[in-house]
XYZ file of C-alpha atoms in Angstrom:
594
model
C -40.990 1.753 -23.352
C -41.225 4.965 -21.124
C -44.379 5.002 -19.053
C -46.279 8.166 -19.263
C -48.443 9.726 -16.549
C -51.451 8.194 -18.182
C -49.941 4.681 -17.978
C -48.992 5.364 -14.371
C -52.532 6.135 -13.273
C -53.867 2.623 -13.385
C -50.744 1.281 -11.495
C -51.405 3.903 -8.806
C -55.080 2.848 -8.585
C -53.989 -0.787 -8.151
C -51.533 0.166 -5.515
C -54.341 2.172 -3.754
C -56.608 -0.813 -3.836
C -53.923 -3.018 -2.395
C -53.432 -0.337 0.402
C -57.195 -0.400 1.287
C -57.337 -4.250 1.244
C -54.257 -4.492 3.539
C -55.474 -1.840 5.850
C -58.693 -3.859 6.221
C -56.730 -7.055 6.771
C -54.652 -5.227 9.489
C -57.767 -4.193 11.266
C -59.061 -7.736 11.100
C -55.759 -9.026 12.557
C -55.964 -6.408 15.374
C -59.113 -7.471 17.260
C -61.224 -4.586 18.294
C -61.374 -4.296 22.134
C -65.181 -3.867 22.525
C -66.012 -1.344 25.092
C -66.788 -3.425 28.086
C -69.445 -2.009 30.201
C -68.318 -4.068 33.151
C -71.849 -3.904 34.422
C -73.204 -6.746 36.662
C -76.579 -7.666 38.110
C -77.025 -9.305 41.399
C -76.084 -12.852 41.620
C -74.444 -12.625 38.118
C -71.284 -14.714 37.594
C -67.864 -13.068 38.249
C -65.008 -14.914 36.803
C -61.683 -15.264 38.646
C -58.963 -15.894 36.153
C -55.710 -17.423 37.049
C -52.918 -15.941 35.021
C -49.267 -16.679 35.670
C -46.735 -17.575 38.418
C -43.069 -16.817 38.610
C -40.167 -15.477 40.630
C -40.605 -12.063 42.255
C -37.207 -10.891 41.230
C -37.983 -11.124 37.617
C -41.505 -10.208 36.585
C -40.652 -11.353 32.841
C -40.093 -15.004 33.743
C -43.576 -16.342 34.054
C -45.219 -19.729 33.800
C -48.793 -20.952 33.712
C -50.396 -20.839 37.114
C -51.362 -24.497 37.030
C -47.773 -25.455 36.058
C -47.503 -25.664 39.870
C -49.677 -28.535 41.272
C -52.383 -26.268 42.359
C -55.836 -27.784 42.061
C -58.954 -26.475 40.203
C -62.310 -25.610 41.722
C -65.351 -27.690 41.172
C -67.069 -25.338 38.820
C -66.928 -26.121 35.077
C -63.868 -24.676 33.275
C -64.418 -21.784 30.972
C -62.297 -21.896 27.739
C -60.407 -18.688 27.096
C -58.894 -17.347 23.985
C -56.578 -14.398 23.612
C -58.358 -11.257 22.995
C -55.489 -9.329 21.432
C -52.225 -10.083 19.594
C -50.381 -8.275 22.422
C -51.745 -10.588 25.141
C -50.451 -13.594 23.210
C -46.998 -12.097 22.675
C -46.706 -10.992 26.362
C -47.474 -14.519 27.596
C -50.921 -13.786 29.130
C -52.238 -17.204 29.985
C -55.751 -16.858 31.544
C -57.201 -20.087 32.947
C -60.465 -20.401 34.797
C -59.929 -20.980 38.583
C -63.071 -22.940 39.032
C -64.214 -20.805 41.866
C -67.923 -19.916 42.137
C -68.246 -16.151 42.639
C -71.411 -14.232 42.135
C -71.962 -10.472 42.250
C -72.692 -9.216 45.790
C -73.005 -12.886 46.986
C -70.782 -13.352 49.925
C -69.085 -16.685 50.417
C -67.874 -17.956 53.761
C -64.677 -20.032 54.008
C -65.314 -22.858 51.571
C -62.981 -25.753 50.544
C -62.914 -25.907 46.855
C -60.415 -28.707 46.245
C -57.773 -30.837 47.831
C -54.092 -31.443 46.857
C -52.682 -34.938 47.060
C -49.214 -33.878 48.062
C -46.743 -36.641 46.827
C -42.928 -36.043 46.762
C -42.938 -34.619 43.280
C -45.621 -32.047 44.040
C -43.908 -31.160 47.383
C -40.640 -30.608 45.590
C -42.346 -28.266 43.073
C -43.893 -26.131 45.758
C -40.602 -26.070 47.713
C -38.752 -24.807 44.641
C -41.325 -22.144 44.117
C -41.096 -20.927 47.725
C -37.423 -20.879 47.700
C -37.344 -18.686 44.556
C -40.107 -16.411 46.040
C -42.764 -17.262 43.500
C -45.734 -14.948 43.217
C -48.811 -15.667 41.149
C -51.284 -13.245 39.472
C -55.061 -13.351 39.025
C -57.654 -11.195 37.424
C -61.244 -10.304 38.463
C -62.969 -7.963 36.018
C -59.637 -7.058 34.492
C -58.303 -6.030 37.879
C -54.890 -7.720 38.630
C -54.391 -9.467 42.010
C -51.111 -10.810 43.319
C -50.480 -13.304 45.986
C -47.543 -15.240 47.314
C -47.284 -19.055 46.995
C -45.797 -19.646 50.446
C -42.948 -18.950 52.702
C -40.093 -20.727 54.583
C -39.201 -20.570 58.190
C -36.282 -18.683 59.613
C -33.885 -21.600 59.229
C -35.122 -22.409 55.653
C -35.734 -25.936 56.609
C -39.517 -26.131 56.686
C -41.714 -24.717 53.933
C -45.298 -23.651 54.190
C -48.014 -23.226 51.629
C -50.843 -20.590 51.791
C -54.000 -22.405 51.303
C -56.775 -19.894 52.040
C -57.622 -17.129 49.503
C -59.451 -14.460 51.243
C -61.017 -12.063 48.654
C -62.529 -8.599 49.460
C -64.304 -7.030 46.520
C -65.333 -3.485 46.376
C -68.225 -2.338 44.346
C -69.703 1.022 43.287
C -73.279 0.578 42.056
C -73.262 -2.355 39.661
C -69.462 -2.197 38.849
C -66.470 -3.740 40.539
C -63.928 -1.047 41.433
C -61.602 -2.662 43.866
C -60.207 -6.230 44.662
C -57.916 -7.229 47.621
C -56.454 -10.600 48.421
C -55.273 -11.823 51.798
C -53.450 -15.185 51.945
C -54.029 -17.099 55.073
C -54.010 -20.756 56.172
C -50.279 -21.560 56.362
C -49.796 -25.294 56.033
C -46.520 -27.130 56.385
C -45.493 -29.101 53.227
C -45.256 -32.779 54.222
C -45.187 -35.567 51.597
C -48.024 -37.977 51.334
C -50.661 -35.706 52.885
C -53.781 -33.958 51.678
C -53.943 -30.127 51.656
C -57.287 -28.514 51.452
C -57.478 -25.268 49.461
C -60.240 -22.761 50.510
C -61.524 -19.425 49.668
C -63.991 -16.730 50.879
C -65.585 -13.672 49.215
C -66.637 -10.551 50.998
C -68.357 -7.627 49.200
C -68.211 -4.080 50.382
C -69.393 -0.690 48.997
C -66.775 1.587 47.760
C -66.598 5.332 46.863
C -63.995 4.723 44.196
C -65.120 5.799 40.738
C -64.972 3.169 38.069
C -62.665 5.448 35.927
C -60.220 5.653 38.819
C -60.059 2.032 39.893
C -56.527 1.627 38.525
C -55.124 4.510 40.546
C -54.210 2.194 43.450
C -51.724 0.243 41.199
C -49.896 3.474 40.262
C -47.001 4.906 42.302
C -46.901 8.735 42.043
C -44.217 8.912 44.695
C -41.852 6.944 42.432
C -42.521 8.494 38.946
C -43.083 11.999 40.269
C -40.019 12.182 42.499
C -38.068 15.209 42.613
C -35.326 13.452 40.903
C -37.532 12.825 37.943
C -38.606 16.515 37.783
C -35.029 17.533 38.170
C -33.937 15.352 35.303
C -36.469 16.798 33.022
C -35.537 20.423 34.053
C -31.853 19.580 33.665
C -32.440 18.161 30.224
C -34.516 21.084 29.197
C -31.882 23.488 30.224
C -29.338 21.467 28.280
C -31.422 21.874 25.286
C -31.734 25.642 25.658
C -28.033 25.897 26.326
C -27.006 23.646 23.360
C -29.387 25.170 20.894
C -28.130 28.744 21.852
C -24.537 27.705 21.684
C -24.938 25.885 18.403
C -26.805 28.940 16.939
C -24.212 31.414 18.199
C -21.166 29.476 17.185
C -22.498 28.316 13.814
C -23.969 31.631 12.774
C -20.757 33.610 13.774
C -18.507 31.082 12.110
C -20.664 30.859 9.065
C -20.899 34.662 8.764
C -17.034 34.800 8.850
C -16.948 32.014 6.220
C -19.411 33.802 3.933
C -17.491 36.998 4.351
C -14.232 35.241 3.482
C -15.682 33.346 0.494
C -17.273 36.496 -0.820
C -13.884 38.292 -0.591
C -12.297 35.376 -2.347
C -14.851 35.726 -5.331
C -13.670 39.358 -5.770
C -10.032 38.298 -6.251
C -8.575 37.356 -9.519
C -7.581 33.918 -10.401
C -3.893 34.415 -9.562
C -4.630 35.826 -6.039
C -7.138 32.996 -5.433
C -4.607 30.389 -6.476
C -1.901 31.917 -4.277
C -4.359 32.278 -1.264
C -4.857 29.767 1.436
C -8.055 27.963 0.618
C -9.620 25.710 3.285
C -12.900 25.003 4.885
C -16.274 23.527 4.063
C -16.763 25.299 0.783
C -13.836 23.440 -0.804
C -15.808 20.145 -0.723
C -18.962 21.649 -2.465
C -18.347 19.301 -5.461
C -18.425 16.123 -3.251
C -20.651 16.955 -0.317
C -23.784 15.776 -2.164
C -22.027 12.634 -3.443
C -24.021 9.430 -2.804
C -23.122 7.674 0.452
C -21.342 4.427 0.467
C -23.688 1.488 0.580
C -26.746 3.646 -0.316
C -29.182 0.770 -0.299
C -28.679 -0.158 3.404
C -28.290 3.503 4.334
C -31.575 4.517 2.710
C -33.257 1.498 4.431
C -31.958 2.652 7.808
C -33.103 6.172 7.442
C -36.542 4.962 6.389
C -36.930 2.579 9.234
C -35.702 5.242 11.648
C -38.336 7.693 10.373
C -40.911 5.059 10.785
C -39.828 4.220 14.323
C -39.970 7.909 15.286
C -43.594 8.165 13.805
C -44.579 5.069 15.758
C -43.058 6.428 19.012
C -44.757 9.733 18.585
C -48.178 8.347 17.741
C -48.105 5.603 20.507
C -47.199 8.057 23.206
C -49.866 10.433 22.062
C -52.428 7.593 22.255
C -51.060 6.513 25.658
C -51.540 10.103 26.846
C -55.104 10.129 25.618
C -56.149 6.600 26.454
C -55.070 4.874 29.671
C -53.578 1.900 27.860
C -52.087 0.382 30.983
C -55.558 -0.552 32.175
C -55.898 -3.215 29.479
C -53.873 -6.244 29.154
C -51.464 -6.154 26.106
C -53.093 -3.009 24.740
C -49.798 -1.114 24.535
C -48.103 -3.871 22.586
C -51.150 -4.314 20.281
C -51.331 -0.557 19.628
C -47.589 -0.494 18.786
C -47.881 -3.339 16.318
C -51.042 -1.710 14.732
C -49.413 1.655 14.407
C -46.084 0.223 13.117
C -47.940 -1.628 10.284
C -50.068 1.362 9.523
C -47.042 3.692 9.226
C -45.169 1.447 6.757
C -45.742 4.079 3.990
C -43.527 6.451 5.938
C -40.649 3.962 5.826
C -41.109 3.437 1.970
C -41.471 7.150 1.339
C -38.274 8.332 3.103
C -36.231 5.289 2.193
C -37.373 5.234 -1.408
C -37.005 8.832 -2.045
C -33.468 8.987 -0.556
C -32.342 5.955 -2.532
C -33.674 7.534 -5.718
C -31.854 10.778 -4.941
C -28.631 8.830 -4.574
C -29.144 7.363 -7.911
C -30.112 3.893 -6.791
C -31.560 1.484 -9.481
C -32.511 -1.643 -7.563
C -35.307 0.016 -5.674
C -37.338 -3.149 -5.212
C -34.510 -4.747 -3.300
C -34.163 -1.700 -1.281
C -37.869 -1.740 -0.461
C -37.660 -5.338 0.751
C -34.750 -4.466 2.975
C -36.489 -1.444 4.463
C -39.760 -3.253 5.053
C -38.274 -6.246 6.850
C -35.214 -4.692 8.533
C -36.992 -3.981 11.935
C -39.330 -6.946 11.723
C -36.486 -9.338 10.992
C -34.458 -8.005 13.977
C -37.384 -8.122 16.363
C -38.773 -11.494 15.140
C -35.331 -13.040 15.017
C -34.636 -12.091 18.623
C -38.142 -13.022 19.750
C -37.907 -16.459 18.050
C -34.521 -17.185 19.548
C -35.757 -16.304 23.056
C -38.883 -18.347 22.202
C -36.914 -21.567 21.908
C -35.409 -20.900 25.397
C -38.892 -20.099 26.746
C -40.200 -23.375 25.285
C -37.350 -25.371 26.819
C -38.328 -23.810 30.280
C -42.058 -24.234 29.540
C -42.523 -20.560 30.305
C -45.768 -18.679 29.390
C -43.563 -16.282 27.449
C -43.364 -18.928 24.692
C -45.114 -17.553 21.642
C -47.812 -19.837 20.261
C -47.557 -21.041 16.762
C -50.673 -19.276 15.655
C -49.342 -15.991 16.924
C -46.182 -16.526 14.801
C -48.330 -17.066 11.821
C -50.321 -13.936 12.532
C -47.131 -11.808 12.867
C -45.821 -13.219 9.494
C -49.104 -12.423 7.778
C -48.904 -8.812 8.971
C -45.334 -8.558 7.659
C -46.212 -10.119 4.265
C -49.738 -8.778 3.640
C -49.795 -5.480 5.399
C -46.278 -3.929 5.992
C -44.825 -4.999 2.549
C -47.714 -3.680 0.429
C -47.965 -0.410 2.401
C -44.227 -0.006 2.098
C -44.467 -0.444 -1.674
C -46.985 2.293 -1.850
C -44.837 4.601 0.122
C -41.768 3.735 -1.940
C -43.606 4.474 -5.177
C -44.803 7.820 -3.829
C -41.385 8.706 -2.573
C -39.635 7.996 -5.763
C -42.217 9.880 -7.864
C -42.717 12.964 -5.592
C -39.391 13.661 -4.050
C -36.895 11.234 -5.713
C -35.195 13.782 -7.969
C -31.511 14.728 -7.055
C -32.129 18.479 -6.877
C -28.948 19.428 -5.029
C -27.798 23.017 -4.907
C -24.265 21.951 -5.942
C -23.089 19.885 -8.861
C -21.341 16.667 -7.994
C -17.793 16.318 -9.425
C -17.085 13.294 -11.532
C -13.860 12.454 -9.683
C -13.863 12.414 -5.846
C -11.658 14.983 -4.137
C -8.881 13.522 -1.957
C -9.551 13.770 1.745
C -6.637 15.642 3.365
C -5.017 14.596 6.602
C -6.481 16.030 9.754
C -6.029 15.736 13.521
C -7.166 12.638 15.321
C -10.157 14.127 17.058
C -11.538 15.147 13.680
C -11.640 11.558 12.453
C -15.140 10.093 11.673
C -14.638 7.293 14.141
C -13.938 9.736 17.051
C -16.762 11.876 16.143
C -19.012 8.875 16.096
C -17.956 7.696 19.548
C -18.396 11.164 21.117
C -21.530 12.049 19.286
C -23.928 9.982 21.483
C -22.719 11.264 24.875
C -25.021 14.321 25.171
C -28.136 12.715 23.889
C -27.669 9.848 26.251
C -27.060 12.338 29.047
C -30.321 13.912 28.262
C -32.354 10.708 28.617
C -30.477 8.349 30.995
C -32.616 9.337 34.120
C -35.780 8.492 32.053
C -34.182 5.214 31.019
C -34.130 4.205 34.806
C -37.828 4.748 35.148
C -38.541 2.957 31.927
C -36.491 0.040 32.874
C -37.957 -0.140 36.276
C -41.462 -0.193 34.861
C -40.642 -2.877 32.467
C -38.272 -5.150 34.561
C -39.943 -4.528 37.883
C -43.418 -4.153 39.388
C -44.133 -0.628 38.313
C -46.794 0.527 35.887
C -45.524 3.342 33.671
C -48.111 5.922 33.194
C -46.361 9.336 32.938
C -46.407 9.496 29.168
C -46.216 13.260 29.253
C -42.758 12.961 30.651
C -41.892 10.509 27.944
C -43.168 12.767 25.176
C -41.109 15.725 26.583
C -37.981 13.445 26.852
C -38.564 12.395 23.153
C -38.673 16.018 22.011
C -35.589 16.841 24.076
C -33.775 13.824 22.669
C -34.495 14.752 19.059
C -33.396 18.451 19.516
C -30.277 17.466 21.380
C -29.415 14.819 18.632
C -29.922 17.205 15.762
C -27.828 19.952 17.464
C -24.966 17.512 18.179
C -24.873 16.020 14.657
C -24.976 19.407 13.091
C -21.949 20.493 15.082
C -20.102 17.234 14.309
C -20.942 17.523 10.603
C -19.737 21.063 10.457
C -16.381 20.225 11.996
C -16.077 17.253 9.660
C -16.874 19.412 6.554
C -14.523 22.246 7.749
C -11.805 19.619 7.761
C -12.618 19.020 4.123
C -14.038 15.555 4.745
C -17.205 15.184 2.774
C -18.226 11.763 4.271
C -20.950 13.329 6.371
C -23.853 11.020 5.647
C -22.833 7.925 7.542
C -21.005 10.159 10.142
C -24.090 12.029 11.108
C -26.141 8.953 11.289
C -23.658 6.917 13.236
C -22.821 9.820 15.632
C -26.474 10.077 16.602
C -27.018 6.279 16.576
C -24.100 5.904 19.114
C -26.627 6.889 21.775
C -27.787 3.350 21.649
C -24.381 2.013 22.515
C -24.469 4.062 25.741
C -27.916 2.917 26.502
C -26.961 -0.658 26.078
C -23.934 -0.127 28.386
C -26.296 1.377 30.889
C -28.405 -1.796 30.708
C -25.470 -3.879 31.906
C -25.158 -1.622 34.937
C -28.915 -1.833 35.632
C -28.845 -5.689 35.227
C -26.023 -6.330 37.728
C -26.807 -3.532 40.189
C -30.531 -2.971 40.097
C -32.047 -6.387 39.388
C -31.641 -9.928 40.892
C -32.001 -11.756 37.763
C -30.004 -14.949 37.080
C -30.029 -17.997 34.898
C -29.991 -18.595 31.159
C -33.596 -17.637 30.544
C -33.651 -14.393 32.519
C -30.245 -13.316 31.144
C -31.132 -14.068 27.526
C -34.557 -12.497 27.838
C -33.128 -9.313 29.334
C -30.153 -8.743 27.079
C -31.950 -9.928 23.943
C -34.796 -7.471 24.247
C -32.513 -4.687 25.533
C -30.489 -5.188 22.255
C -33.664 -4.796 20.190
C -34.682 -1.744 22.195
C -31.164 -0.175 21.945
C -30.993 -0.956 18.163
C -34.262 0.600 17.497
C -33.516 3.649 19.460
C -30.129 3.971 17.679
C -31.772 3.764 14.179
C -34.374 6.310 15.236
C -31.797 8.760 16.593
C -29.604 8.215 13.553
C -32.470 9.075 11.122
C -33.418 12.116 13.100
C -29.816 13.316 13.106
C -29.422 12.723 9.450
C -32.565 14.457 8.526
C -31.628 17.563 10.560
C -28.021 17.547 9.343
C -29.197 17.146 5.684
C -31.390 20.162 6.027
C -28.392 22.128 7.508
C -26.028 21.069 4.790
C -28.463 21.985 2.048
C -28.986 25.380 3.610
C -25.397 26.358 3.911
C -24.556 25.298 0.361
C -27.564 26.945 -1.060
C -26.485 30.403 0.338
C -22.911 30.234 -1.078
C -22.331 31.173 -4.701
C -20.374 28.347 -6.474
C -18.666 29.078 -9.703
């Protein structure tokens, strides 16, 4: 039975209802960050949260603060629950310190607990000191860092800092600055008692509440002349490449159009005796469906969604200071990714329908779970290693369930809606040329015109336009830098897309001119090969710019760098294919085909 438009209307309304329901569920899974006034009255309680402890040379390897045998203050413990999904995924483990701190109430040096230092506890502290362990705390969402201890010059004796000297700045009834000074160096000797103490001093500050995170930023690093020069260099590369592509292709295509128009005026015998070659000869095969259309369509849809997520998240980060809230960047990315699932379904479903695909439900499932499966698979593998090391990066079971619920009840239904819309609105194969029933044989060509060579060379220029920015992004993620120059990142994203499209258009034109019509996968892979160069650069960064070592650090680094590189490659491949597809359709639309 053929469905009419009248029969499709109830189905569409059902899908719309599912969409609204799933969107509401997504909002409920993404907890609202209530606008904290951060207002205090005199003598009001100020909570000091203990977060994590870990080696200084790898900020991603973290453990619970009290995994070291620190003692807790006398005040009653306050139970804490993760505020956002991003906090749980990033291993934020806030535990109450037990210290009694009140707003504007100064505290002289006071002992809050004592550590019974047996041999096991001493060995734990010695190991932490040898590996340069730092710990992180929070007061009013402001991070504080301190060092566990230090060793003497010979490395034989080890000392623990026992006195936390807190200096808190306030402006009106808000906290705007926190500083920690570690004092009270005590030698670690087994079977002794170590007294832990603290003091609190309050001082007025002229820092505005909106500017209190400026002290954590590093303008000299991110706004270095090299950074500006790299942006300028990439921008000039875009101008040169766009001008070169436009000049070469327009002159070449003009000659081709003139030659083909001249051939149309010839009689059949002259045309048969003439030397026919070039991209027009494959007009009957250039719009032939790609090999493996299901996975190809899923990759294109996923790439379009990743581009949408990147664009939206960068815009939000430019407007809102996401770096001031724990886990807000990751929570926003998850929320935007789930909300943009119809983009994936629309582009993937419409492309699969254009290529004559029939098993659209299977394609929809592949497109919906391609990126989540890759990310979750890598995260769960690393999670087992983190659990073995008892690291705070181990994802709680409840968080895993929440992620699975987002995939099943939010991403999949929204992807279904996008797929249905894509198939119905733009799923018709309206190609400017008719596809031949029998594929044309591909002639032999020079080695540098082979698709494999084009794919390998296609990612060099796009990588060259972003590799300086990669250094700053890597440093902010793997070292103690807060990335906040999202205007640079937006400009680099635009430059990357323009360079990628230009390069893939040139590669595709050379391929078609060699009478090879296998341009779909070639355009995608030549743009996606940028990810290979990014991943190769990550090896250089790991061995020459970091001091990471061990199974946990190595697997964490290369696992998530593989996810990042793969996502970047899928996005670049989709951008390259979309731009090349428009180019191919344009040149074959302007040529008269008998």
